[in-house]
mmCIF file of C-alpha atoms in Angstrom:
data_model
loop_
_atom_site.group_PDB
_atom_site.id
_atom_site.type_symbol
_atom_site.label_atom_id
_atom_site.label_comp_id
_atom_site.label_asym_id
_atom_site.label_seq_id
_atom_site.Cartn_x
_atom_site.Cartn_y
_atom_site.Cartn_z
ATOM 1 C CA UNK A 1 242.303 -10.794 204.194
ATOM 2 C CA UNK A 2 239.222 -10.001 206.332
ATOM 3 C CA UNK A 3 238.651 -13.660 207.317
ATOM 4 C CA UNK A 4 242.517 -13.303 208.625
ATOM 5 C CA UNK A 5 241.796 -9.761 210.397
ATOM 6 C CA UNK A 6 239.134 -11.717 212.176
ATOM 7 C CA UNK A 7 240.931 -14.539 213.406
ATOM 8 C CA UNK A 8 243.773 -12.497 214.535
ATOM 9 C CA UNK A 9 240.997 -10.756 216.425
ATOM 10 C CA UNK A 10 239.016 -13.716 217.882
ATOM 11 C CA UNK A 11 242.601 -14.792 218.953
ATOM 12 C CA UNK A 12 243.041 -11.492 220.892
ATOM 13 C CA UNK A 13 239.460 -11.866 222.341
ATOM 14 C CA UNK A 14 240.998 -15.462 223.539
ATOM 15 C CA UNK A 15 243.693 -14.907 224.875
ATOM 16 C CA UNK A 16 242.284 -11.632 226.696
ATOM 17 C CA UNK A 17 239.574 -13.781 228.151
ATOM 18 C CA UNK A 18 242.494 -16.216 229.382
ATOM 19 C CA UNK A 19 244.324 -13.190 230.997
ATOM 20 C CA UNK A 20 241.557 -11.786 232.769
ATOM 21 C CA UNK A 21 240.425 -14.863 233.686
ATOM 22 C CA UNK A 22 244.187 -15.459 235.350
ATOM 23 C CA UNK A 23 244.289 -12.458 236.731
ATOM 24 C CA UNK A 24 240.555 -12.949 238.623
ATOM 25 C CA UNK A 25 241.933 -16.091 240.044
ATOM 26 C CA UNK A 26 245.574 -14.497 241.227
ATOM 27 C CA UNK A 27 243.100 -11.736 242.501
ATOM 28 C CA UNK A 28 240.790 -14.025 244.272
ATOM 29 C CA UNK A 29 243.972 -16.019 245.888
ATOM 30 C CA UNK A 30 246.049 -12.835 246.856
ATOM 31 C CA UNK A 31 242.341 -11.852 248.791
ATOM 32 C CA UNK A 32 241.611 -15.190 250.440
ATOM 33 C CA UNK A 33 245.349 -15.488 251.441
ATOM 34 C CA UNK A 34 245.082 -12.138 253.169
ATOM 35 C CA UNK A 35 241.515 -12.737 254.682
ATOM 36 C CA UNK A 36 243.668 -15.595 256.324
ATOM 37 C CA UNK A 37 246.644 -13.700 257.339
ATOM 38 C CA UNK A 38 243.966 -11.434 258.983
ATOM 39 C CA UNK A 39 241.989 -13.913 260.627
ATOM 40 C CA UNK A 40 238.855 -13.801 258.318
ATOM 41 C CA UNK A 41 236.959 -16.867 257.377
ATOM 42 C CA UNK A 42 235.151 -18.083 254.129
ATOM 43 C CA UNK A 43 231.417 -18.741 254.755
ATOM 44 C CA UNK A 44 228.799 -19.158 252.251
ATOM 45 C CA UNK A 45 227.644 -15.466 252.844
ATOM 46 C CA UNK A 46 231.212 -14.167 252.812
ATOM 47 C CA UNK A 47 233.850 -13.474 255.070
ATOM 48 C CA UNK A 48 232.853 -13.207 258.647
ATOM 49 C CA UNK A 49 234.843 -12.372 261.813
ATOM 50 C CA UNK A 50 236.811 -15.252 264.029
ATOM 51 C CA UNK A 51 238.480 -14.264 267.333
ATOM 52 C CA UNK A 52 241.965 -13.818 265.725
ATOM 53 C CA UNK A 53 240.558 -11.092 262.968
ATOM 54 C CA UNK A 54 239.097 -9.332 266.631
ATOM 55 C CA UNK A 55 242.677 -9.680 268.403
ATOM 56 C CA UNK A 56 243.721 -8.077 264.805
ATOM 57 C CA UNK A 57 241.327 -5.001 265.069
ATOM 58 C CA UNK A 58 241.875 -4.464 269.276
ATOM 59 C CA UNK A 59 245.727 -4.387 268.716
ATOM 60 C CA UNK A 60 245.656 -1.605 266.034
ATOM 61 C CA UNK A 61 242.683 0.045 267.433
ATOM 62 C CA UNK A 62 244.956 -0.040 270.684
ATOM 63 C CA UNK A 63 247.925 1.245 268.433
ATOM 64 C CA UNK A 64 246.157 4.399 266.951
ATOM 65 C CA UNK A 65 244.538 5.109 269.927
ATOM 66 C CA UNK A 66 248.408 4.684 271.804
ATOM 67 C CA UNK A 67 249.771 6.160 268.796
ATOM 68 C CA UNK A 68 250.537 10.207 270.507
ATOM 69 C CA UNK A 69 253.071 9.726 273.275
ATOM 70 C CA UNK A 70 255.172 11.873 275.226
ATOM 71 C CA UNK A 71 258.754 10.382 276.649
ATOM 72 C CA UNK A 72 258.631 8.773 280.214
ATOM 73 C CA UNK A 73 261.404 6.973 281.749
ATOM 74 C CA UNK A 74 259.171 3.644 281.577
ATOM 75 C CA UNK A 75 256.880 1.725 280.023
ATOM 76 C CA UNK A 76 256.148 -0.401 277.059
ATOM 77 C CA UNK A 77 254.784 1.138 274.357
ATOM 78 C CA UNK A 78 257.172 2.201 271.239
ATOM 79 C CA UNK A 79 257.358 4.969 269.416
ATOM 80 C CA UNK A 80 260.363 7.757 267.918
ATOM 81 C CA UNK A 81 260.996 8.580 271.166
ATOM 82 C CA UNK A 82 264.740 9.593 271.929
ATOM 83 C CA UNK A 83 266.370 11.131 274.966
ATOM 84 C CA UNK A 84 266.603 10.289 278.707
ATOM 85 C CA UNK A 85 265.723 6.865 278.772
ATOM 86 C CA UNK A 86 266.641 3.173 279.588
ATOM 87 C CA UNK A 87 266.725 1.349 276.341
ATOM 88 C CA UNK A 88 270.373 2.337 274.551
ATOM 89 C CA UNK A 89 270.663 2.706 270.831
ATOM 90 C CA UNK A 90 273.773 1.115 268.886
ATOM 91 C CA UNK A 91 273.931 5.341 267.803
ATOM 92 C CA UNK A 92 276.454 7.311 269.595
ATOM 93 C CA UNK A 93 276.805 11.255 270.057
ATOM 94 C CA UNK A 94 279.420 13.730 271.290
ATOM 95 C CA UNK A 95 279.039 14.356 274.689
ATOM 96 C CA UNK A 96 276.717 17.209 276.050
ATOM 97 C CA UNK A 97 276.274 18.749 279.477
ATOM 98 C CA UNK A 98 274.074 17.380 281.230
ATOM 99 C CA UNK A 99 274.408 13.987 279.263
ATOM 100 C CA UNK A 100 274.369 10.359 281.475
ATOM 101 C CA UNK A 101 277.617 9.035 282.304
ATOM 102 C CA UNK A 102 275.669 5.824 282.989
ATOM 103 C CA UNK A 103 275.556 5.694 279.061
ATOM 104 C CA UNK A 104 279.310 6.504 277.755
ATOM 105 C CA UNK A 105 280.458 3.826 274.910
ATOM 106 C CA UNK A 106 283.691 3.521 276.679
ATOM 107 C CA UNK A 107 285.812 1.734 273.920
ATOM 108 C CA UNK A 108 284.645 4.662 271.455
ATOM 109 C CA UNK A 109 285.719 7.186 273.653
ATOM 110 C CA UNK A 110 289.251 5.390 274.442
ATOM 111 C CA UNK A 111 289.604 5.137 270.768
ATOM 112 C CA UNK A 112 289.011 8.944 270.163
ATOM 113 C CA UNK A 113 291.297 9.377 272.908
ATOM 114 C CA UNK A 114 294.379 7.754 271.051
ATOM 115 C CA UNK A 115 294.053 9.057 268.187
ATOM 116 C CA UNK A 116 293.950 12.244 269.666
ATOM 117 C CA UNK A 117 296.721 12.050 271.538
ATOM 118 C CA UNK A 118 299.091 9.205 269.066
ATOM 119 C CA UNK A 119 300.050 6.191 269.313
ATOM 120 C CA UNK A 120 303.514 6.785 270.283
ATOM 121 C CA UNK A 121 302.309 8.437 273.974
ATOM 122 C CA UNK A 122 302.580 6.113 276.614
ATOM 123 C CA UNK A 123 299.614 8.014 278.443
ATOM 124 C CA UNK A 124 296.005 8.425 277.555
ATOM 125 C CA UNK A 125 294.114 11.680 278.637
ATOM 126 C CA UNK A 126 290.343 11.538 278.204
ATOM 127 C CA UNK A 127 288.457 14.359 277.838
ATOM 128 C CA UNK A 128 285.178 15.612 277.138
ATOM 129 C CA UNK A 129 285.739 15.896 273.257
ATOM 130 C CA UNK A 130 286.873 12.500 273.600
ATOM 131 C CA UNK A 131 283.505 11.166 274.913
ATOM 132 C CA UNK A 132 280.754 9.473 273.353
ATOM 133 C CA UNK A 133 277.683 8.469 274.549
ATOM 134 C CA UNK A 134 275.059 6.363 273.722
ATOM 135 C CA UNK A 135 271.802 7.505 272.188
ATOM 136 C CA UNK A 136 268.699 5.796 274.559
ATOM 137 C CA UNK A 137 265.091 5.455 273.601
ATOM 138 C CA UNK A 138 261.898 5.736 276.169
ATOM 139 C CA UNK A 139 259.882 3.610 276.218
ATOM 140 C CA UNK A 140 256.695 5.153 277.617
ATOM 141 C CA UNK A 141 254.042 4.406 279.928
ATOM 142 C CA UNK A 142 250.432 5.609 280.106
ATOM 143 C CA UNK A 143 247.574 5.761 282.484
ATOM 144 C CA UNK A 144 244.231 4.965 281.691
ATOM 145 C CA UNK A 145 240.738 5.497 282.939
ATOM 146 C CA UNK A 146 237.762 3.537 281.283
ATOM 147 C CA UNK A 147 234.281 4.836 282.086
ATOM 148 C CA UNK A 148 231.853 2.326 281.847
ATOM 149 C CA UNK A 149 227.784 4.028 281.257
ATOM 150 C CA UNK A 150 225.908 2.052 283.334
ATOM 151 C CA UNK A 151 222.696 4.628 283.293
ATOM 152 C CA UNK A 152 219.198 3.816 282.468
ATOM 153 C CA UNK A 153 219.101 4.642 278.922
ATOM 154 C CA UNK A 154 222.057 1.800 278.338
ATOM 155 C CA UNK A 155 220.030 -0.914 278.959
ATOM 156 C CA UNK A 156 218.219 -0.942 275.568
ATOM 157 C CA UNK A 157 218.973 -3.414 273.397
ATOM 158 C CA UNK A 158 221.321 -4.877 275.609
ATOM 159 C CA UNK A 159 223.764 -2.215 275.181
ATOM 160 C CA UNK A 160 225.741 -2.334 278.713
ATOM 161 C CA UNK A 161 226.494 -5.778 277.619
ATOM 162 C CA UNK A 162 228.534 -4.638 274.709
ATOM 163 C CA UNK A 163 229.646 -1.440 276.931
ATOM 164 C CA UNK A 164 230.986 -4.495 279.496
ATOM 165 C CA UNK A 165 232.744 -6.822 276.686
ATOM 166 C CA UNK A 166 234.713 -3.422 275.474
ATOM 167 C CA UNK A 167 236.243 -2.525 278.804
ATOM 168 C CA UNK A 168 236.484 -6.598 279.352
ATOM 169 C CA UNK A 169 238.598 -6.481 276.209
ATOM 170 C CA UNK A 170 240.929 -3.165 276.903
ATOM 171 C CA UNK A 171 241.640 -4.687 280.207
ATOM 172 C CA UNK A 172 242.499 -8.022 278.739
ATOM 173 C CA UNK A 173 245.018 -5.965 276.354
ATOM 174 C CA UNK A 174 246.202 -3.175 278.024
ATOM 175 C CA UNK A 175 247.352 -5.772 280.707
ATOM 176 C CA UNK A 176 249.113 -7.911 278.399
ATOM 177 C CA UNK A 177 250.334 -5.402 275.914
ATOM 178 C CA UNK A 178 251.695 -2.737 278.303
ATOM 179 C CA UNK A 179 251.806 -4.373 281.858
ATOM 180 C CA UNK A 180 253.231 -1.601 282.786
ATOM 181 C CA UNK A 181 250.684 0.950 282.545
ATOM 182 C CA UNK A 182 248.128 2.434 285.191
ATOM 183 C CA UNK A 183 244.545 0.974 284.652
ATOM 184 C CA UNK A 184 241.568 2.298 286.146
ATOM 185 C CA UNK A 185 237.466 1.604 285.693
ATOM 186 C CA UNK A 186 234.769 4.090 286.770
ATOM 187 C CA UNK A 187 231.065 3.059 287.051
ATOM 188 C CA UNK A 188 229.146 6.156 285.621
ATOM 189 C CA UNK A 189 225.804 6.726 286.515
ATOM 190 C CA UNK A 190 223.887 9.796 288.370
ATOM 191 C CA UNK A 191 227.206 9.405 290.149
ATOM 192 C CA UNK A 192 230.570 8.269 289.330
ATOM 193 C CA UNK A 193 232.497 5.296 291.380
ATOM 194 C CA UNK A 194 235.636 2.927 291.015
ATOM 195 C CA UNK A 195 235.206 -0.732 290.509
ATOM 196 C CA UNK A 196 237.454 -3.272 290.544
ATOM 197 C CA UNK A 197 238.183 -5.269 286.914
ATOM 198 C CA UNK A 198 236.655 -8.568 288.751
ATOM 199 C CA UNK A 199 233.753 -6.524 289.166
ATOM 200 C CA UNK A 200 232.854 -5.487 285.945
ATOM 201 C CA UNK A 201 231.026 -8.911 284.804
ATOM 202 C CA UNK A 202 228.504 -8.623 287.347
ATOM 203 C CA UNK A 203 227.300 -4.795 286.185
ATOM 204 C CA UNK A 204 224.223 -3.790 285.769
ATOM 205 C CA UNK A 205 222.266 -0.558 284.508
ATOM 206 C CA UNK A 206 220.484 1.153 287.183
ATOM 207 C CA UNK A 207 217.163 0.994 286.901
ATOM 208 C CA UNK A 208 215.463 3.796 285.690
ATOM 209 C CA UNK A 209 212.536 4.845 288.550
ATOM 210 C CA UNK A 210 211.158 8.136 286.830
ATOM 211 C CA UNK A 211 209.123 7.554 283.775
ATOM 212 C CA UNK A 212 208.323 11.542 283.398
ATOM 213 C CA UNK A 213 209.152 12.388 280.238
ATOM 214 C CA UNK A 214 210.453 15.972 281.536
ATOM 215 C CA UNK A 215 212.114 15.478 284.348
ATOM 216 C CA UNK A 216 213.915 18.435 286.598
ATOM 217 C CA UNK A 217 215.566 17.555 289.908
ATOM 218 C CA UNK A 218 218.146 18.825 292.089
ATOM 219 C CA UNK A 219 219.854 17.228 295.152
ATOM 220 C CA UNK A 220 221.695 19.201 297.719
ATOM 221 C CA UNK A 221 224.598 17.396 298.254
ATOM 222 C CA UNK A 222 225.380 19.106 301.405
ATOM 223 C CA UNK A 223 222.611 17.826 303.285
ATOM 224 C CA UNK A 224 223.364 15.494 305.586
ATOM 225 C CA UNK A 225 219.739 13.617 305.292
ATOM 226 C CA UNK A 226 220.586 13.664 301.564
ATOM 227 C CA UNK A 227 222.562 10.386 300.259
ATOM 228 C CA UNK A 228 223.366 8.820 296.930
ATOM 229 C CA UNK A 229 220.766 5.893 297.949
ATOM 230 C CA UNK A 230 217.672 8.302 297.826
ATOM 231 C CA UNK A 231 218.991 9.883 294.673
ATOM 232 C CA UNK A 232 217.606 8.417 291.440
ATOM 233 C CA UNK A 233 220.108 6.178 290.063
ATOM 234 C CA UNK A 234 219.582 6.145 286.305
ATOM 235 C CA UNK A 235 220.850 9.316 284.611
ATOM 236 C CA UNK A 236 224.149 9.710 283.189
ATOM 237 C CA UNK A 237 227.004 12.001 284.943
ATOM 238 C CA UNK A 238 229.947 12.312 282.451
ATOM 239 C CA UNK A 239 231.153 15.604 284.732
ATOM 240 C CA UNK A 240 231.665 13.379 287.760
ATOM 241 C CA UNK A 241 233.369 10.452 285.693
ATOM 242 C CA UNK A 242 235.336 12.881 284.205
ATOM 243 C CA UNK A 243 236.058 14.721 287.229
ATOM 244 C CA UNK A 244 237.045 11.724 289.177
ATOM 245 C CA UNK A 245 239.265 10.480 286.446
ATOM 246 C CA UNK A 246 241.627 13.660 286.459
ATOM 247 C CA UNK A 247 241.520 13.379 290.082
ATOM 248 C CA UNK A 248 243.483 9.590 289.670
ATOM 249 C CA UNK A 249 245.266 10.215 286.705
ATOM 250 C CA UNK A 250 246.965 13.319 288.060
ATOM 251 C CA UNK A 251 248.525 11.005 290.564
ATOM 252 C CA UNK A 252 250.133 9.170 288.141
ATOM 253 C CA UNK A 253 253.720 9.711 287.214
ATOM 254 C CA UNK A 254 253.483 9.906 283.446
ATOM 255 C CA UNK A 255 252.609 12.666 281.535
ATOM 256 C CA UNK A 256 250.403 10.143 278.749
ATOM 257 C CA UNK A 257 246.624 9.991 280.835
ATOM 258 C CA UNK A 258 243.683 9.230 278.802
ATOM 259 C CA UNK A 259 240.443 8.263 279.472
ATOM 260 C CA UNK A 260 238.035 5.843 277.568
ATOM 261 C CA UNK A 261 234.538 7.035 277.845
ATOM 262 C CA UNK A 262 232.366 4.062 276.279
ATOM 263 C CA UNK A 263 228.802 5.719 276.524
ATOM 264 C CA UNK A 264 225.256 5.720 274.109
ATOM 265 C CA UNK A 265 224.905 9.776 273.930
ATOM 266 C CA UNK A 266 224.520 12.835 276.198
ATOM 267 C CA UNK A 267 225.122 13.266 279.773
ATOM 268 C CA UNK A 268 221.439 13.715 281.935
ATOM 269 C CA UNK A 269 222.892 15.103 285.251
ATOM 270 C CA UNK A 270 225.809 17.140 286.408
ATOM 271 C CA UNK A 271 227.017 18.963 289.394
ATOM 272 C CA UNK A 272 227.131 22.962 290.497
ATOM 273 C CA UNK A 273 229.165 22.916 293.597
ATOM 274 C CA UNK A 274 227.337 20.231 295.847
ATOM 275 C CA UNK A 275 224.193 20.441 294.393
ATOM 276 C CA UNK A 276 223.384 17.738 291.760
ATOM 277 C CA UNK A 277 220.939 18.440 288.996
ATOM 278 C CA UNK A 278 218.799 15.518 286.969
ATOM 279 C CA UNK A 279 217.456 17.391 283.927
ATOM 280 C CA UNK A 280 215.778 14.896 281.128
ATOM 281 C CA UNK A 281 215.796 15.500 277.896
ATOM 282 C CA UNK A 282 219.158 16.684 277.777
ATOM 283 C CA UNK A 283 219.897 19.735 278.695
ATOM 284 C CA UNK A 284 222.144 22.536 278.121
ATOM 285 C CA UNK A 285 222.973 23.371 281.185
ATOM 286 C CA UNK A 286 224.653 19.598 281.614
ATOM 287 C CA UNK A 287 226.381 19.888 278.432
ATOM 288 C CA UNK A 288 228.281 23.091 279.529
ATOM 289 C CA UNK A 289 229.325 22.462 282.945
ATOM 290 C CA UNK A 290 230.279 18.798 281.277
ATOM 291 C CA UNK A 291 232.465 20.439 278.614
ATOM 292 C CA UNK A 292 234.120 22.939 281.103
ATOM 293 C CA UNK A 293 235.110 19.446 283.196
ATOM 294 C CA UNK A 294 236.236 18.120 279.728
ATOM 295 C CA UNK A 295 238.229 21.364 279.412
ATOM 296 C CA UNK A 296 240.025 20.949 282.721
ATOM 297 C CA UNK A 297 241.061 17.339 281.356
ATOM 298 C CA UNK A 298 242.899 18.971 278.655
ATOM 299 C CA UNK A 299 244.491 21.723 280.639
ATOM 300 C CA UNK A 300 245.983 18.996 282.392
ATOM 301 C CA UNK A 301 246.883 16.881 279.574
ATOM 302 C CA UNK A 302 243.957 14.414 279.767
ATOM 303 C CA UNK A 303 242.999 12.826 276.566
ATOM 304 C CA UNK A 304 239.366 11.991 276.105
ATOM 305 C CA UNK A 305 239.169 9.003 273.473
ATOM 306 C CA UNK A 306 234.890 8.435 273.161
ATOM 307 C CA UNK A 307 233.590 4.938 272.450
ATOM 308 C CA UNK A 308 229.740 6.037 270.723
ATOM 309 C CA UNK A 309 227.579 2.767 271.281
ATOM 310 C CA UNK A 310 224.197 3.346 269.122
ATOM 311 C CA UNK A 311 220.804 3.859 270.249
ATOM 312 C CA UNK A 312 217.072 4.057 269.812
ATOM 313 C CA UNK A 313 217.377 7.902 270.772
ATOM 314 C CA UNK A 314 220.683 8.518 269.527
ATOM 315 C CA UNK A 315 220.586 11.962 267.701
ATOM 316 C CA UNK A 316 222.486 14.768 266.023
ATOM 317 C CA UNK A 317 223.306 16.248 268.793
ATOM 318 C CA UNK A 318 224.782 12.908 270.296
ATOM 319 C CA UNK A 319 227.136 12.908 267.987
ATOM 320 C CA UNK A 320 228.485 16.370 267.936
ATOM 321 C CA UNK A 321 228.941 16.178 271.446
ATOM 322 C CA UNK A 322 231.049 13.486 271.246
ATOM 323 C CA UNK A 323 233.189 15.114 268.427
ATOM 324 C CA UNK A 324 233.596 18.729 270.715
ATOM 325 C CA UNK A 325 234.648 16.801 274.029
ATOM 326 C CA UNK A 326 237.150 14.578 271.664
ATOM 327 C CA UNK A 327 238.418 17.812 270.171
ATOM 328 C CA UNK A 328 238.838 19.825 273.030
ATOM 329 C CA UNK A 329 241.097 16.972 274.106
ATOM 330 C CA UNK A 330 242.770 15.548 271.382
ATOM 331 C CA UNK A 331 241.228 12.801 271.551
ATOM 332 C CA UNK A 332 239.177 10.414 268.757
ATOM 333 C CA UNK A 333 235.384 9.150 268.435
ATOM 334 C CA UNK A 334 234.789 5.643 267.788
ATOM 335 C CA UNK A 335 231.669 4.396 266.782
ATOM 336 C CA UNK A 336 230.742 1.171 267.461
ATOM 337 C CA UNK A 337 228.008 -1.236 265.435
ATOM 338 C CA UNK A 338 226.644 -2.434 269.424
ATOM 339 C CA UNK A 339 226.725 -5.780 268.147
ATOM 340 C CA UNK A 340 229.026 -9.162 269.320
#
């Protein structure tokens, strides 16, 4: 009896070992098959990245960073988005005041007529119980602002190269994606300017041409004699990027505006009316009259999305100040690994 309780159980043992062994290799097939659907590839140290798996990650990084929009009368982007818009909906509704006549579902609203009135009257009187009208969907549009850190500090470890290939790629998508949308790219340094998307390529950091380690400087603005080419060109202004942004998205006629602020860490210079003050390490002073800017994006509906490339300084305090301007906006930190 004992020699038969240990078959039966060297049987199990078997046929457990065949199952697992089944299920490891439906396992292992259900993974590659999906690696492949997502554009991984084998390698002998494991799956690596090709250029579809990166289209993969930019569209639904582009999707939960596009994921929050309000209605506007055009655009590409989808979403739940019902109401005044251009796209019409196989759903119809009683008519409303106010309601588009441009969308009435005319045989519906003959066919409520008639059997309102019967069959047997020779005339048919519409009216507005009669009416139906299409539901539409919008379609929304959104404006966008990249700022691209092109300070000193960015130039370690090759990092405005990286800063480069991500507003390279949002272009790339953005335009093909949502053609519609309004696209615009700041250069961000001690001051802030527009650049064309041809232009981009051929960035370069400033170059950094004060080596104090404490350094406290302010420019009068105001003074004639005083211009951006005798300024030092190296320290990072997120105020006047910001600033400039909400200046150009304002002017846009959708209420989605967001900017992309792809930078390594804490802004070095800011402005108090015109007089523009250098302070290195980072200092306080920046980071409030930076935040209150950040503050008048969101008043205005701005939404500050942060792109955190790593560096050799890169601190605490780096990081929380990304998090408070993304909060104060509604906006999302993304850190990046700063490699290809």
């Amino acid at each position: 009896e004992s020699q038969i309780v240990a078959s039966r159980a060297a049987v199990t043992q078997a046929q457990l070992g065949r199952w697992l062994r089944d299920l490891a290799a439906q396992m292992e097939e259900i993974v590659r098959a999906e690696a492949e659907r997502a554009g991984m590839e084998l390698t002998a140290d494991g799956y690596r990245m090709t250029p579809k798996a990166l289209r993969v990650m930019q569209g639904k990084l582009l999707h939960e960073i596009f994921s929050q929009l309000e209605a506007a009368r055009s655009g590409r982007h989808t979403g739940p988005v019902t109401g005044d818009g251009a796209v019409e909906l196989p759903r119809t509704k009683a008519y409303e005041f106010g309601d588009s006549p441009a969308h009435m579902d005319i045989p519906q609203t003959f066919v409520n007529a008639l059997l309102r009135e019967g069959a047997e009257d020779s005339r048919i009187r519409v009216t507005a119980r009669d009416i139906e009208i299409h539901e539409t969907r919008n379609t929304p549009k959104c404006a966008t602002a990249v700022l691209m850190d092109m300070s000193g500090s960015i130039r370690h470890g090759g990092q405005y190269v990286n800063c480069k290939k991500m507003a390279l790629a949002l272009d790339g998508l953005i335009r093909s994606e949502f053609p519609g949308d309004h696209l615009t790219f700041l250069e961000m340094a001690t001051f802030a300017q527009v650049v064309k998307s041809g232009e981009i390529a051929e960035l370069m950091p400033k170059p950094v041409t004060i080596r104090n380690p404490v350094v406290r400087l302010m420019a009068d603005m105001s003074d004639a004699s005083v211009t951006p080419a005798v300024v030092p060109p190296h320290f990072t202004n997120i105020q006047h990027a910001l600033r400039l942004s909400r200046r150009i998205l304002g002017g846009q006629d959708t209420p989605n505006r967001q900017v992309f602020l792809i930078t390594d860490g804490l802004p070095t210079a800011h402005f108090e009316d015109e007089k523009l003050y250098m302070l290195y390490p980072p200092d306080p002073r920046t980071e409030e009259h930076t935040m209150r800017e950040a503050s008048a994006c969101a008043r205005e509906g701005i939404t500050i999305n942060l792109f955190l490339l790593p560096s050799w300084s890169q601190s605490e305090e780096d990081v929380q100040f990304a998090h408070e301007i993304a909060e104060r906006t509604g906006g999302r930190v993304l850190f990046t690994g700063g490699a290809d």
